[in-house]
Structures are given as C-alpha cells and as structure tokens.
Amino acid sequence: MHAKRMNWIDPSPTVGIANKVAELKAKGEDIVSFSVGEPDFDTPKHIVDAAKEGLDKGMTHYAPSNGIPEFREAIAEKHLLDNNIPCDAKHVIVAPCKHTIFMTCLAMLEEGDEVLIQDPAWVSYEACVAITGASPIFVDTREHDFHFKPEAIAEAVTPKTKMLILNTPSNPTGIVMSKQELRGIADLAQDHDFYILADEIYEKIIYDGIHHSIASFPELFERTITVNGLSKAYAMTGWRIGWLVAPLDIQKQVAKIQQHSITCIPPFAQHAGIRALTGPVGPVNDMVEEFRARRDLMTKLLNELDTFEVEKPEGAFYLFPKFNSDKSDFDFVEYLLEETRVVVTPGSAFGPSCDKYVRFSYAASRERIKEGIERISVENHEDVLKPPV
Ligand code: GLU
C-alpha cells in the first residue's frame, strides 16, 4: 500500500493534458492546443550550439551537485544586475525550476505549517506543499483582478503561516505585481515572520508592467527563496534547467536533497545555460514581441465570442477568461475537446474559486489561434456557450 501522503495530492492536470494532447497528435488528430505552458519556438541556435560544444568537450559526466561554478556565477550576476538581489554564486543551486520548488517545500515545511497561495495559481504549488504535510491556504484574488493584495493576505495570516508562494508574472492570469504590492507583502513577512518562495519563471515575458523581485528589498533576502529558469524565456522546457537563489542556511538544506535525489543537472546543458544568460538577447525579445501580438489577437477574438470575458494581461502567455455555460469547467473543457478538438485547461485546476474560468495558453501560432477560436465560436455551440452574465 502506498504512503498516505500520496492521497493528499492529485495528478497534475497541466502535465496530464499535455500528455493527452501528445497522444492525440501522435494518432494524427488535428488538435489545436491552448493547454500546456510551453513556448512553440525553437531554442535559439547559439544555445543549442553551446550544448553541442559541451558534448564535444566531453561534458557528459557528473557536474558539481549545486551546479558548475561558471553557471552559478552567471546566475548570481544575472540576479544582481537584472533583479537587484544581493546574492553571489554560493546562494545558487541549479536544478529544474519545478524541482527547486519541491525541494524548498521539503526542506522548509512540516505538518501543522500553513502556506499562503494566491488563488488561482499554478497547480503544482499546492501539491508540493501538501506532500510535506503542510496545509495550502488559498487566498481568493478575483476581487482584486487576480492581484495578490497585502490586505487579503493579512486576513489569511495566522501564527502557523510559515511561507507564502508568490508568482509574478503569474500563471494562469498573467498579472504582474507592482512594487508597492510587493512592499506590502514584504512588510507582512517581516511582521509575521514567514518566508517567501518567489517563482519568477515568467520574468522576461512581460509586455506592459515592470518586473520586481521581492528579494531585492534588502531585509527580505534572508527570508526569500527566488526560483527561476530557462524554460519559458528561452523556449527550453525540455532542457530542465532552472535554479534557486536562497539565503545560505536554506541553500544548505536544499543542497542535501539535491545530493540525495537528482545529484546534478547534465553539465553540457549547464554549459548551454551559460550561453543563454550571457549571449545575445535578440531571440528572447523577438519571442516576447510575438507573444505580445498573440496576446492582443487572442484577447480580441475571445472577447468577440461573447461567452468569454477577459482583460489583456501584462505578462506570461496565458489568458484566464471567465466563461458562461451550464457546464462545469471540467465538463466544458471535455466538451471543447470532443466537439472542436481545441484543448484548454479547466480553471479549478488552479484554485478552488475558479470553476467558471478556463486557461488559454497562447503559446501557439497566430494561425492556430484564429483556427482554434473559430472552431469554438458561439454560433456553432449555442446550446453550450452563452453570453456573459
Ligand atoms: N507550467 C506549465 C503549465 O502550467 C507547464 C506544465 C507544468 O509544469 O505544470 O502549463
């Protein structure tokens, strides 16, 4: 019999849907996928070339567990220069971004602890917290246009609050937290003595706002674990390269889990990671500009459909519209898949308050966006899709 803690978590809906899409596509089905958060661009050539160079140099054995020194230095420098986080290489551990979140939760949380999570938020935060025996506490953000407002957080804080998970720009809503909002959260963390796990993986995919790192407030560094990676900005989801930047006492605890679990990230991939961080920024900027055009197009087309309501988000590559139908979000998503071969992700996968929302990822070409939204136009599905209330 499996461990009881496995009953506290469900399979990942985002990964599950991605697997299903891959299966259907392999069978030759014409699927329009707005589901998984994965850029459809190729990894920029100079990064791929660096990996090949690493392989040619024989970088195929174990690397130092926390990451190769040059990469850790490049990561620390990036955080110092771009994010104003007062760190150096010793604060860094290289690992897939998801794994850094999992390891941090394992290293920091135990039964009885509470962890504040914005509702909606990326689904695996809840699982990473729950598997440790700690309790995820969702803070409904709908009233504040999905911003994780300090005043709402203040109401949810208790003496058991050990950590708050912050994701800006946010998956699934694309909101970008302002410096003032982060200041409010920083004050609460100080006053109530809790840690912040700051997931900044969408940092570079930003259109209108400015990204701020909460660990840049000097007094916050000692209580913040910042995680980031190459997956989204550099179209490198399959490479599994991310990292955390943490105060030394936490970094040391996480390093033990890294040593006992994955050991290290392949060194040729880290070699490519150095090139990503230090090489030309043109390809990233081009991808962001294309995402901007897709965001504008998809927001316009969805709002024209007259069953969805959605604001243009400032960052990431998702829209999180409210829909109007008698169906639940899961049934609605199933209906779209069966009847239109368009795949989206149900809102309640991201938090308990969002069962009348769905997530559209616009990591798909403009042609596919037009094609997919045409397929779900209301005239074709009047019995299921209704105008907004
Ligand atoms: N983070 C992406 C998403 O939300 C990728 C899948 C996953 O890791 O959950 O779709």
Short mmCIF file of C-alpha atoms and ligand atoms in Angstrom, two decimals:
data_model
loop_
_atom_site.label_atom_id
_atom_site.label_comp_id
_atom_site.label_asym_id
_atom_site.label_seq_id
_atom_site.Cartn_x
_atom_site.Cartn_y
_atom_site.Cartn_z
CA MET A 1 0.00 0.00 0.00
CA HIS A 2 1.33 3.40 -0.91
CA ALA A 3 2.12 6.11 1.63
CA LYS A 4 -0.84 8.08 3.00
CA ARG A 5 0.65 11.35 1.76
CA MET A 6 0.02 10.22 -1.83
CA ASN A 7 -3.68 10.59 -1.11
CA TRP A 8 -3.14 14.31 -0.42
CA ILE A 9 -2.16 15.06 -3.99
CA ASP A 10 -3.70 14.51 -7.42
CA PRO A 11 -2.00 14.01 -10.77
CA SER A 12 -1.01 17.29 -12.44
CA PRO A 13 -3.79 18.45 -14.77
CA THR A 14 -1.37 20.58 -16.83
CA VAL A 15 1.02 17.71 -17.39
CA GLY A 16 -1.87 15.23 -17.83
CA ILE A 17 -3.47 17.35 -20.54
CA ALA A 18 -0.10 17.81 -22.28
CA ASN A 19 0.32 14.02 -22.33
CA LYS A 20 -3.17 13.58 -23.77
CA VAL A 21 -2.53 16.19 -26.49
CA ALA A 22 0.73 14.45 -27.45
CA GLU A 23 -1.12 11.13 -27.66
CA LEU A 24 -3.89 12.52 -29.87
CA LYS A 25 -1.42 14.33 -32.12
CA ALA A 26 0.60 11.13 -32.48
CA LYS A 27 -2.58 9.47 -33.75
CA GLY A 28 -2.77 12.14 -36.44
CA GLU A 29 -5.63 14.17 -34.90
CA ASP A 30 -5.87 17.85 -35.81
CA ILE A 31 -5.72 19.26 -32.29
CA VAL A 32 -5.45 22.98 -31.55
CA SER A 33 -3.73 23.08 -28.21
CA PHE A 34 -4.08 26.10 -25.96
CA SER A 35 -3.25 23.92 -23.00
CA VAL A 36 0.27 23.48 -21.73
CA GLY A 37 2.52 26.44 -20.97
CA GLU A 38 5.26 25.66 -23.40
CA PRO A 39 6.67 28.09 -25.99
CA ASP A 40 6.32 26.66 -29.50
CA PHE A 41 9.54 28.37 -30.71
CA ASP A 42 12.82 26.56 -31.22
CA THR A 43 15.58 27.04 -28.64
CA PRO A 44 17.83 29.79 -30.08
CA LYS A 45 20.64 28.35 -32.19
CA HIS A 46 23.53 29.83 -30.22
CA ILE A 47 22.28 27.95 -27.13
CA VAL A 48 21.88 24.65 -28.98
CA ASP A 49 25.39 25.13 -30.42
CA ALA A 50 26.78 25.61 -26.91
CA ALA A 51 25.24 22.30 -25.81
CA LYS A 52 26.82 20.55 -28.79
CA GLU A 53 30.12 22.16 -27.93
CA GLY A 54 29.72 20.90 -24.35
CA LEU A 55 29.09 17.36 -25.63
CA ASP A 56 32.13 17.58 -27.90
CA LYS A 57 34.20 18.70 -24.93
CA GLY A 58 33.13 15.59 -23.04
CA MET A 59 30.87 17.34 -20.55
CA THR A 60 28.89 14.15 -20.06
CA HIS A 61 29.81 13.11 -16.53
CA TYR A 62 28.64 14.28 -13.13
CA ALA A 63 28.81 18.01 -12.52
CA PRO A 64 29.21 19.55 -9.06
CA SER A 65 25.86 18.94 -7.40
CA ASN A 66 24.91 22.60 -6.92
CA GLY A 67 25.87 23.45 -10.49
CA ILE A 68 29.04 24.17 -12.43
CA PRO A 69 30.81 27.19 -10.94
CA GLU A 70 30.65 29.38 -14.09
CA PHE A 71 26.92 28.82 -14.40
CA ARG A 72 26.26 29.59 -10.74
CA GLU A 73 28.29 32.75 -11.14
CA ALA A 74 26.36 33.75 -14.27
CA ILE A 75 23.08 33.14 -12.43
CA ALA A 76 24.18 35.19 -9.41
CA GLU A 77 25.33 38.00 -11.67
CA LYS A 78 22.02 37.97 -13.54
CA HIS A 79 20.14 38.28 -10.25
CA LEU A 80 22.38 41.05 -9.05
CA LEU A 81 22.20 43.08 -12.25
CA ASP A 82 18.65 42.40 -13.52
CA ASN A 83 16.89 41.84 -10.22
CA ASN A 84 18.91 43.79 -7.73
CA ILE A 85 19.13 40.75 -5.45
CA PRO A 86 22.25 40.92 -3.27
CA CYS A 87 23.49 37.38 -3.92
CA ASP A 88 26.53 35.53 -5.15
CA ALA A 89 27.25 32.08 -6.53
CA LYS A 90 27.16 30.38 -3.12
CA HIS A 91 23.44 31.13 -2.83
CA VAL A 92 22.61 29.28 -6.06
CA ILE A 93 21.54 25.69 -6.75
CA VAL A 94 20.97 24.61 -10.35
CA ALA A 95 18.02 22.25 -10.80
CA PRO A 96 14.77 22.18 -12.79
CA CYS A 97 12.62 25.06 -11.59
CA LYS A 98 9.85 22.67 -10.52
CA HIS A 99 12.34 20.58 -8.58
CA THR A 100 13.67 23.66 -6.77
CA ILE A 101 10.11 24.38 -5.62
CA PHE A 102 9.63 20.80 -4.50
CA MET A 103 12.98 20.71 -2.68
CA THR A 104 12.32 24.04 -0.99
CA CYS A 105 8.97 22.83 0.31
CA LEU A 106 10.53 19.60 1.52
CA ALA A 107 13.35 21.45 3.24
CA MET A 108 11.17 24.11 4.88
CA LEU A 109 7.73 22.72 5.67
CA GLU A 110 6.18 20.22 8.03
CA GLU A 111 2.80 19.13 9.31
CA GLY A 112 0.98 21.99 11.01
CA ASP A 113 2.56 24.69 8.87
CA GLU A 114 0.38 26.84 6.64
CA VAL A 115 1.40 28.16 3.26
CA LEU A 116 -0.42 31.04 1.59
CA ILE A 117 -1.07 30.62 -2.13
CA GLN A 118 -2.78 33.03 -4.49
CA ASP A 119 -5.99 31.58 -5.90
CA PRO A 120 -5.69 30.97 -8.82
CA ALA A 121 -2.07 29.81 -9.05
CA TRP A 122 -0.07 27.18 -10.88
CA VAL A 123 -1.33 23.80 -9.76
CA SER A 124 1.90 22.20 -8.54
CA TYR A 125 2.43 24.68 -5.67
CA GLU A 126 -0.46 23.08 -3.84
CA ALA A 127 0.90 19.58 -4.45
CA CYS A 128 4.44 20.48 -3.37
CA VAL A 129 3.10 21.94 -0.13
CA ALA A 130 0.57 19.18 0.55
CA ILE A 131 3.05 16.34 0.09
CA THR A 132 5.07 17.68 3.03
CA GLY A 133 2.02 17.52 5.29
CA ALA A 134 1.73 21.31 5.49
CA SER A 135 -1.57 22.97 4.59
CA PRO A 136 -2.03 25.07 1.45
CA ILE A 137 -4.21 28.08 2.29
CA PHE A 138 -5.74 29.69 -0.79
CA VAL A 139 -6.35 33.42 -0.88
CA ASP A 140 -9.08 34.31 -3.40
CA THR A 141 -7.77 37.08 -5.67
CA ARG A 142 -10.75 37.50 -8.02
CA GLU A 143 -11.98 40.69 -6.38
CA HIS A 144 -8.61 42.35 -6.97
CA ASP A 145 -8.19 41.48 -10.64
CA PHE A 146 -6.13 38.49 -9.53
CA HIS A 147 -3.52 40.61 -7.73
CA PHE A 148 -2.23 39.04 -4.51
CA LYS A 149 -3.10 42.01 -2.33
CA PRO A 150 -1.39 42.52 1.04
CA GLU A 151 -4.75 43.34 2.67
CA ALA A 152 -6.21 39.99 1.58
CA ILE A 153 -3.04 38.22 2.71
CA ALA A 154 -3.18 39.94 6.11
CA GLU A 155 -6.61 38.39 6.71
CA ALA A 156 -5.29 34.91 5.96
CA VAL A 157 -2.11 35.05 8.06
CA THR A 158 -2.13 33.00 11.27
CA PRO A 159 0.59 32.06 13.78
CA LYS A 160 1.03 28.88 11.70
CA THR A 161 1.88 30.73 8.47
CA LYS A 162 5.35 29.53 7.51
CA MET A 163 5.57 30.57 3.90
CA LEU A 164 3.87 32.46 1.10
CA ILE A 165 4.25 31.47 -2.54
CA LEU A 166 4.40 34.39 -4.92
CA ASN A 167 4.32 34.09 -8.69
CA THR A 168 4.71 37.24 -10.75
CA PRO A 169 4.13 37.45 -13.69
CA SER A 170 1.53 34.90 -12.81
CA ASN A 171 0.42 31.61 -14.28
CA PRO A 172 -2.55 31.35 -15.07
CA THR A 173 -3.65 35.01 -15.02
CA GLY A 174 -0.68 36.93 -16.43
CA ILE A 175 -0.93 39.65 -13.76
CA VAL A 176 2.25 41.49 -12.78
CA MET A 177 2.58 42.58 -9.15
CA SER A 178 3.53 46.21 -8.54
CA LYS A 179 6.47 47.23 -6.39
CA GLN A 180 4.06 48.73 -3.89
CA GLU A 181 2.12 45.46 -3.59
CA LEU A 182 5.37 43.60 -3.06
CA ARG A 183 6.38 46.13 -0.41
CA GLY A 184 3.14 45.34 1.43
CA ILE A 185 3.83 41.60 1.28
CA ALA A 186 7.42 42.16 2.42
CA ASP A 187 6.16 44.09 5.46
CA LEU A 188 3.76 41.28 6.34
CA ALA A 189 6.54 38.70 6.02
CA GLN A 190 8.67 40.74 8.40
CA ASP A 191 5.86 41.41 10.88
CA HIS A 192 4.61 37.82 10.96
CA ASP A 193 7.93 36.08 10.39
CA PHE A 194 7.19 33.97 7.34
CA TYR A 195 9.25 33.00 4.29
CA ILE A 196 8.56 33.82 0.66
CA LEU A 197 9.01 31.40 -2.20
CA ALA A 198 9.14 33.71 -5.23
CA ASP A 199 8.64 31.95 -8.57
CA GLU A 200 9.84 34.36 -11.27
CA ILE A 201 9.89 31.95 -14.21
CA TYR A 202 7.82 34.34 -16.41
CA GLU A 203 10.01 37.33 -15.54
CA LYS A 204 11.10 38.04 -19.10
CA ILE A 205 7.70 37.52 -20.69
CA ILE A 206 6.24 40.85 -19.81
CA TYR A 207 4.51 43.40 -22.05
CA ASP A 208 3.30 46.39 -20.10
CA GLY A 209 4.39 46.22 -16.47
CA ILE A 210 7.83 46.09 -14.87
CA HIS A 211 9.04 43.01 -13.05
CA HIS A 212 10.20 43.48 -9.46
CA SER A 213 11.84 40.81 -7.33
CA ILE A 214 10.72 40.76 -3.72
CA ALA A 215 14.22 39.58 -2.64
CA SER A 216 15.57 42.93 -3.84
CA PHE A 217 14.25 44.54 -0.64
CA PRO A 218 17.47 44.11 1.39
CA GLU A 219 15.73 42.94 4.56
CA LEU A 220 13.81 40.30 2.56
CA PHE A 221 16.81 38.42 1.18
CA GLU A 222 17.20 36.31 4.32
CA ARG A 223 13.61 35.07 4.10
CA THR A 224 13.16 34.66 0.34
CA ILE A 225 13.86 31.75 -1.97
CA THR A 226 13.78 33.03 -5.55
CA VAL A 227 13.32 30.43 -8.28
CA ASN A 228 13.69 30.93 -11.99
CA GLY A 229 14.91 29.09 -15.08
CA LEU A 230 15.39 29.00 -18.81
CA SER A 231 12.27 27.05 -19.84
CA LYS A 232 9.88 29.82 -20.73
CA ALA A 233 12.01 32.80 -21.79
CA TYR A 234 14.44 30.80 -23.93
CA ALA A 235 12.00 28.14 -25.20
CA MET A 236 13.92 25.45 -23.31
CA THR A 237 11.21 23.47 -21.50
CA GLY A 238 12.76 20.11 -22.40
CA TRP A 239 16.20 21.02 -21.10
CA ARG A 240 15.05 21.16 -17.47
CA ILE A 241 17.36 23.98 -16.44
CA GLY A 242 16.36 26.22 -13.57
CA TRP A 243 17.77 27.35 -10.26
CA LEU A 244 17.09 28.81 -6.87
CA VAL A 245 18.76 31.68 -5.08
CA ALA A 246 18.38 31.35 -1.32
CA PRO A 247 19.95 32.52 1.91
CA LEU A 248 22.81 30.22 2.91
CA ASP A 249 21.08 28.34 5.73
CA ILE A 250 18.23 27.33 3.39
CA GLN A 251 20.51 26.74 0.40
CA LYS A 252 22.49 24.25 2.50
CA GLN A 253 19.39 22.27 3.44
CA VAL A 254 18.14 22.14 -0.14
CA ALA A 255 21.62 21.09 -1.33
CA LYS A 256 21.29 17.91 0.75
CA ILE A 257 18.05 16.97 -1.03
CA GLN A 258 19.66 17.70 -4.39
CA GLN A 259 22.58 15.40 -3.50
CA HIS A 260 20.27 12.61 -2.44
CA SER A 261 17.88 12.95 -5.37
CA ILE A 262 18.98 14.14 -8.82
CA THR A 263 22.69 14.75 -7.94
CA CYS A 264 23.16 17.38 -10.66
CA ILE A 265 21.98 18.78 -13.98
CA PRO A 266 23.87 17.47 -17.04
CA PRO A 267 26.98 19.63 -17.49
CA PHE A 268 26.61 20.12 -21.26
CA ALA A 269 23.14 21.55 -20.62
CA GLN A 270 24.58 23.91 -17.99
CA HIS A 271 27.24 24.92 -20.50
CA ALA A 272 24.39 25.93 -22.83
CA GLY A 273 22.73 27.69 -19.90
CA ILE A 274 25.74 29.95 -19.52
CA ARG A 275 25.42 30.89 -23.19
CA ALA A 276 21.72 31.61 -22.71
CA LEU A 277 22.39 34.02 -19.85
CA THR A 278 25.41 35.72 -21.36
CA GLY A 279 24.60 35.57 -25.10
CA PRO A 280 22.52 37.83 -27.37
CA VAL A 281 19.11 38.93 -26.08
CA GLY A 282 17.61 39.40 -29.57
CA PRO A 283 15.91 35.97 -29.77
CA VAL A 284 14.20 36.44 -26.39
CA ASN A 285 12.97 39.91 -27.37
CA ASP A 286 11.65 38.56 -30.68
CA MET A 287 9.74 35.81 -28.90
CA VAL A 288 8.25 38.28 -26.45
CA GLU A 289 7.12 40.54 -29.30
CA GLU A 290 5.44 37.60 -31.00
CA PHE A 291 3.76 36.66 -27.69
CA ARG A 292 2.52 40.24 -27.44
CA ALA A 293 0.91 40.03 -30.89
CA ARG A 294 -0.69 36.70 -29.95
CA ARG A 295 -1.95 38.08 -26.65
CA ASP A 296 -3.59 41.01 -28.45
CA LEU A 297 -5.10 38.75 -31.09
CA MET A 298 -6.40 36.12 -28.70
CA THR A 299 -7.85 38.66 -26.25
CA LYS A 300 -9.72 40.36 -29.08
CA LEU A 301 -11.03 37.14 -30.64
CA LEU A 302 -12.11 35.66 -27.31
CA ASN A 303 -13.94 38.78 -26.20
CA GLU A 304 -15.73 38.86 -29.58
CA LEU A 305 -17.03 35.36 -28.96
CA ASP A 306 -19.49 36.68 -26.43
CA THR A 307 -19.22 33.87 -23.94
CA PHE A 308 -15.80 34.75 -22.52
CA GLU A 309 -14.77 37.87 -20.62
CA VAL A 310 -11.11 38.63 -20.32
CA GLU A 311 -8.77 41.58 -19.73
CA LYS A 312 -5.45 41.88 -21.53
CA PRO A 313 -2.81 40.62 -19.07
CA GLU A 314 0.57 42.29 -18.61
CA GLY A 315 2.75 39.20 -18.68
CA ALA A 316 3.23 35.40 -19.12
CA PHE A 317 1.45 33.73 -22.06
CA TYR A 318 -1.95 32.83 -20.70
CA LEU A 319 -5.45 34.25 -20.74
CA PHE A 320 -7.74 33.26 -17.91
CA PRO A 321 -11.25 34.17 -19.05
CA LYS A 322 -14.48 33.64 -17.25
CA PHE A 323 -16.88 31.62 -19.39
CA ASN A 324 -20.63 31.28 -19.27
CA SER A 325 -22.13 27.83 -19.67
CA ASP A 326 -24.23 25.48 -17.59
CA LYS A 327 -21.35 23.06 -17.72
CA SER A 328 -18.67 22.84 -15.04
CA ASP A 329 -15.19 23.86 -16.15
CA PHE A 330 -14.05 20.23 -16.42
CA ASP A 331 -17.12 19.27 -18.49
CA PHE A 332 -16.72 22.40 -20.59
CA VAL A 333 -13.09 21.52 -21.35
CA GLU A 334 -14.10 17.96 -22.18
CA TYR A 335 -16.85 19.28 -24.46
CA LEU A 336 -14.42 21.57 -26.32
CA LEU A 337 -12.02 18.70 -26.79
CA GLU A 338 -14.65 16.25 -28.03
CA GLU A 339 -16.60 18.65 -30.24
CA THR A 340 -13.92 21.02 -31.53
CA ARG A 341 -10.56 19.37 -30.90
CA VAL A 342 -9.49 22.55 -29.08
CA VAL A 343 -7.72 21.95 -25.77
CA VAL A 344 -7.72 24.35 -22.81
CA THR A 345 -7.17 23.84 -19.08
CA PRO A 346 -10.02 23.97 -16.52
CA GLY A 347 -9.89 26.92 -14.11
CA SER A 348 -10.38 24.92 -10.95
CA ALA A 349 -7.09 23.15 -11.69
CA PHE A 350 -5.56 26.43 -10.49
CA GLY A 351 -7.58 27.03 -7.36
CA PRO A 352 -10.90 26.39 -5.67
CA SER A 353 -12.51 29.72 -6.66
CA CYS A 354 -12.10 29.33 -10.41
CA ASP A 355 -14.59 26.73 -11.62
CA LYS A 356 -16.13 29.22 -14.05
CA TYR A 357 -12.81 30.02 -15.71
CA VAL A 358 -10.58 28.28 -18.21
CA ARG A 359 -6.94 28.90 -19.10
CA PHE A 360 -5.91 29.54 -22.70
CA SER A 361 -2.18 29.38 -23.37
CA TYR A 362 -1.24 31.48 -26.39
CA ALA A 363 2.00 29.63 -26.94
CA ALA A 364 0.55 28.72 -30.34
CA SER A 365 0.95 30.44 -33.72
CA ARG A 366 -1.42 33.23 -34.77
CA GLU A 367 -2.86 30.95 -37.48
CA ARG A 368 -3.63 28.28 -34.90
CA ILE A 369 -5.12 30.87 -32.56
CA LYS A 370 -7.50 32.02 -35.33
CA GLU A 371 -8.32 28.45 -36.26
CA GLY A 372 -8.98 27.36 -32.67
CA ILE A 373 -11.19 30.30 -31.76
CA GLU A 374 -13.12 29.95 -34.99
CA ARG A 375 -13.84 26.35 -34.03
CA ILE A 376 -15.35 27.34 -30.70
CA SER A 377 -17.36 30.30 -32.00
CA VAL A 378 -20.71 30.57 -30.29
CA GLU A 379 -22.85 30.09 -33.42
CA ASN A 380 -21.56 26.56 -33.64
CA HIS A 381 -22.28 25.75 -30.00
CA GLU A 382 -25.28 27.82 -28.94
CA ASP A 383 -26.61 25.11 -26.66
CA VAL A 384 -23.45 25.17 -24.50
CA LEU A 385 -21.87 28.64 -24.83
CA LYS A 386 -23.88 31.57 -23.54
CA PRO A 387 -23.32 35.34 -23.44
CA PRO A 388 -21.62 36.62 -20.26
CA VAL A 389 -23.94 37.35 -17.33
N1 GLU B 1 3.99 25.28 -16.11
C1 GLU B 1 3.40 24.87 -17.34
C2 GLU B 1 1.89 24.95 -17.30
O1 GLU B 1 1.34 25.49 -16.38
C3 GLU B 1 3.92 23.53 -17.77
C4 GLU B 1 3.31 22.30 -17.18
C5 GLU B 1 3.59 22.17 -15.73
O2 GLU B 1 4.74 22.06 -15.36
O3 GLU B 1 2.62 22.24 -14.96
O4 GLU B 1 1.25 24.52 -18.22
#
